[in-house]
GROMACS .gro file of C-alpha atoms in nm:
model
  127
    1MET     CA    1  15.667  -2.862  -6.757
    2THR     CA    2  15.824  -2.876  -6.412
    3ASN     CA    3  15.706  -2.640  -6.141
    4PHE     CA    4  15.991  -2.390  -6.122
    5ASP     CA    5  15.953  -2.354  -5.744
    6GLU     CA    6  16.061  -2.718  -5.711
    7SER     CA    7  16.355  -2.697  -5.948
    8ILE     CA    8  16.704  -2.780  -5.830
    9GLN     CA    9  16.993  -2.551  -5.909
   10ILE     CA   10  17.329  -2.687  -6.013
   11PHE     CA   11  17.638  -2.484  -6.071
   12VAL     CA   12  17.878  -2.587  -6.342
   13PRO     CA   13  18.187  -2.365  -6.365
   14LEU     CA   14  18.184  -2.302  -6.738
   15LYS     CA   15  18.298  -1.994  -6.918
   16VAL     CA   16  18.090  -1.846  -7.194
   17ARG     CA   17  18.264  -1.635  -7.451
   18LYS     CA   18  18.153  -1.500  -7.783
   19GLN     CA   19  18.294  -1.643  -8.101
   20ASN     CA   20  18.170  -1.503  -8.431
   21GLY     CA   21  17.900  -1.318  -8.235
   22ARG     CA   22  17.764  -1.637  -8.081
   23PRO     CA   23  17.810  -1.764  -7.726
   24LYS     CA   24  18.050  -2.055  -7.690
   25ILE     CA   25  18.058  -2.271  -7.379
   26MET     CA   26  18.410  -2.339  -7.256
   27PRO     CA   27  18.511  -2.618  -7.016
   28PRO     CA   28  18.688  -2.548  -6.687
   29ALA     CA   29  19.054  -2.439  -6.711
   30THR     CA   30  19.163  -2.765  -6.548
   31TYR     CA   31  19.004  -2.973  -6.823
   32LEU     CA   32  19.258  -3.149  -7.044
   33PRO     CA   33  19.094  -3.293  -7.354
   34SER     CA   34  19.218  -3.616  -7.499
   35GLU     CA   35  19.258  -3.627  -7.872
   36ASP     CA   36  19.008  -3.908  -7.917
   37ARG     CA   37  18.726  -3.754  -7.710
   38THR     CA   38  18.550  -3.443  -7.823
   39GLN     CA   39  18.188  -3.352  -7.763
   40ASP     CA   40  17.965  -3.243  -8.046
   41PRO     CA   41  17.960  -2.863  -8.019
   42HIS     CA   42  17.598  -2.860  -8.136
   43ILE     CA   43  17.496  -3.055  -7.827
   44LEU     CA   44  17.680  -2.821  -7.592
   45ARG     CA   45  17.540  -2.515  -7.768
   46ALA     CA   46  17.184  -2.654  -7.752
   47ILE     CA   47  17.219  -2.724  -7.379
   48GLY     CA   48  17.348  -2.371  -7.319
   49ARG     CA   49  17.065  -2.222  -7.523
   50ALA     CA   50  16.807  -2.430  -7.335
   51TRP     CA   51  16.942  -2.305  -7.002
   52GLY     CA   52  16.922  -1.948  -7.129
   53TRP     CA   53  16.562  -1.999  -7.235
   54ARG     CA   54  16.478  -2.159  -6.902
   55ARG     CA   55  16.627  -1.862  -6.712
   56ARG     CA   56  16.429  -1.618  -6.925
   57MET     CA   57  16.108  -1.807  -6.856
   58GLU     CA   58  16.181  -1.832  -6.483
   59ALA     CA   59  16.248  -1.457  -6.477
   60GLY     CA   60  15.899  -1.400  -6.619
   61GLU     CA   61  16.019  -1.263  -6.952
   62PHE     CA   62  15.793  -1.516  -7.124
   63ASN     CA   63  15.480  -1.679  -6.984
   64THR     CA   64  15.453  -1.959  -7.239
   65VAL     CA   65  15.673  -2.157  -7.472
   66THR     CA   66  15.469  -2.005  -7.756
   67ASP     CA   67  15.576  -1.655  -7.651
   68LEU     CA   68  15.938  -1.766  -7.622
   69ALA     CA   69  15.930  -1.936  -7.964
   70LYS     CA   70  15.792  -1.622  -8.127
   71ALA     CA   71  16.059  -1.407  -7.960
   72VAL     CA   72  16.347  -1.629  -8.075
   73GLY     CA   73  16.198  -1.686  -8.420
   74LEU     CA   74  16.176  -2.064  -8.400
   75ALA     CA   75  15.892  -2.314  -8.421
   76GLU     CA   76  15.715  -2.377  -8.092
   77ARG     CA   77  15.765  -2.752  -8.124
   78HIS     CA   78  16.140  -2.706  -8.171
   79VAL     CA   79  16.172  -2.470  -7.872
   80SER     CA   80  15.958  -2.695  -7.652
   81ARG     CA   81  16.168  -3.000  -7.738
   82GLN     CA   82  16.502  -2.823  -7.698
   83LEU     CA   83  16.394  -2.661  -7.371
   84ARG     CA   84  16.390  -3.011  -7.219
   85LEU     CA   85  16.772  -3.006  -7.232
   86ALA     CA   86  16.766  -2.763  -6.938
   87TYR     CA   87  16.622  -3.049  -6.732
   88LEU     CA   88  16.892  -3.309  -6.793
   89ALA     CA   89  17.016  -3.477  -6.476
   90PRO     CA   90  17.322  -3.313  -6.319
   91GLY     CA   91  17.518  -3.638  -6.364
   92VAL     CA   92  17.443  -3.643  -6.736
   93LEU     CA   93  17.543  -3.278  -6.775
   94LYS     CA   94  17.865  -3.336  -6.585
   95ARG     CA   95  17.964  -3.629  -6.803
   96LEU     CA   96  17.879  -3.446  -7.123
   97VAL     CA   97  18.054  -3.122  -7.029
   98TYR     CA   98  18.346  -3.222  -6.806
   99LYS     CA   99  18.441  -3.565  -6.929
  100ARG     CA  100  18.348  -3.487  -7.285
  101GLU     CA  101  18.224  -3.839  -7.331
  102VAL     CA  102  18.126  -3.920  -7.682
  103PRO     CA  103  17.840  -4.160  -7.648
  104ALA     CA  104  17.635  -4.262  -7.946
  105VAL     CA  105  17.384  -3.993  -7.859
  106THR     CA  106  17.206  -3.742  -8.073
  107LEU     CA  107  17.041  -3.418  -7.976
  108LEU     CA  108  16.705  -3.582  -8.045
  109LYS     CA  109  16.786  -3.867  -7.807
  110LEU     CA  110  16.900  -3.622  -7.537
  111THR     CA  111  16.573  -3.428  -7.559
  112ASP     CA  112  16.379  -3.754  -7.522
  113VAL     CA  113  16.593  -3.867  -7.227
  114ALA     CA  114  16.553  -3.529  -7.054
  115ALA     CA  115  16.184  -3.610  -7.001
  116LEU     CA  116  16.276  -3.913  -6.787
  117PRO     CA  117  16.342  -3.909  -6.411
  118TRP     CA  118  16.701  -3.813  -6.332
  119HIS     CA  119  16.796  -4.157  -6.198
  120GLU     CA  120  16.706  -4.318  -6.533
  121GLN     CA  121  16.884  -4.070  -6.759
  122PRO     CA  122  17.251  -4.178  -6.730
  123GLU     CA  123  17.185  -4.538  -6.828
  124ARG     CA  124  16.977  -4.427  -7.127
  125VAL     CA  125  17.246  -4.185  -7.249
  126PHE     CA  126  17.572  -4.364  -7.171
  127ASP     CA  127  17.497  -4.738  -7.172
   0.00000   0.00000   0.00000
């Protein structure tokens, strides 16, 4: 896991609103979707959840992924893998969220790619 003191903060102007009691990530107001490009909502939701988990861990609410997994009622392996999404390169996040690119990418592939250095991630996701 990355040392949190060395982490880089990025700010993406998204709105989060609740829909059916669950948070939903909304794109910026200036975003105009094209009819042929929509992002898998499961991917966006997983990224949002991973960032929430990361913030909770950075705040000291949980000391280990095991503690976090128990608190959210999910398997440690699942939480550990999904938590990687909070470490996707800013360029990858921007393309997934703003441009709503629909690459042939799965959540599993994104979690694998998130473990790579940032400069290698875009080519592995979008090429």
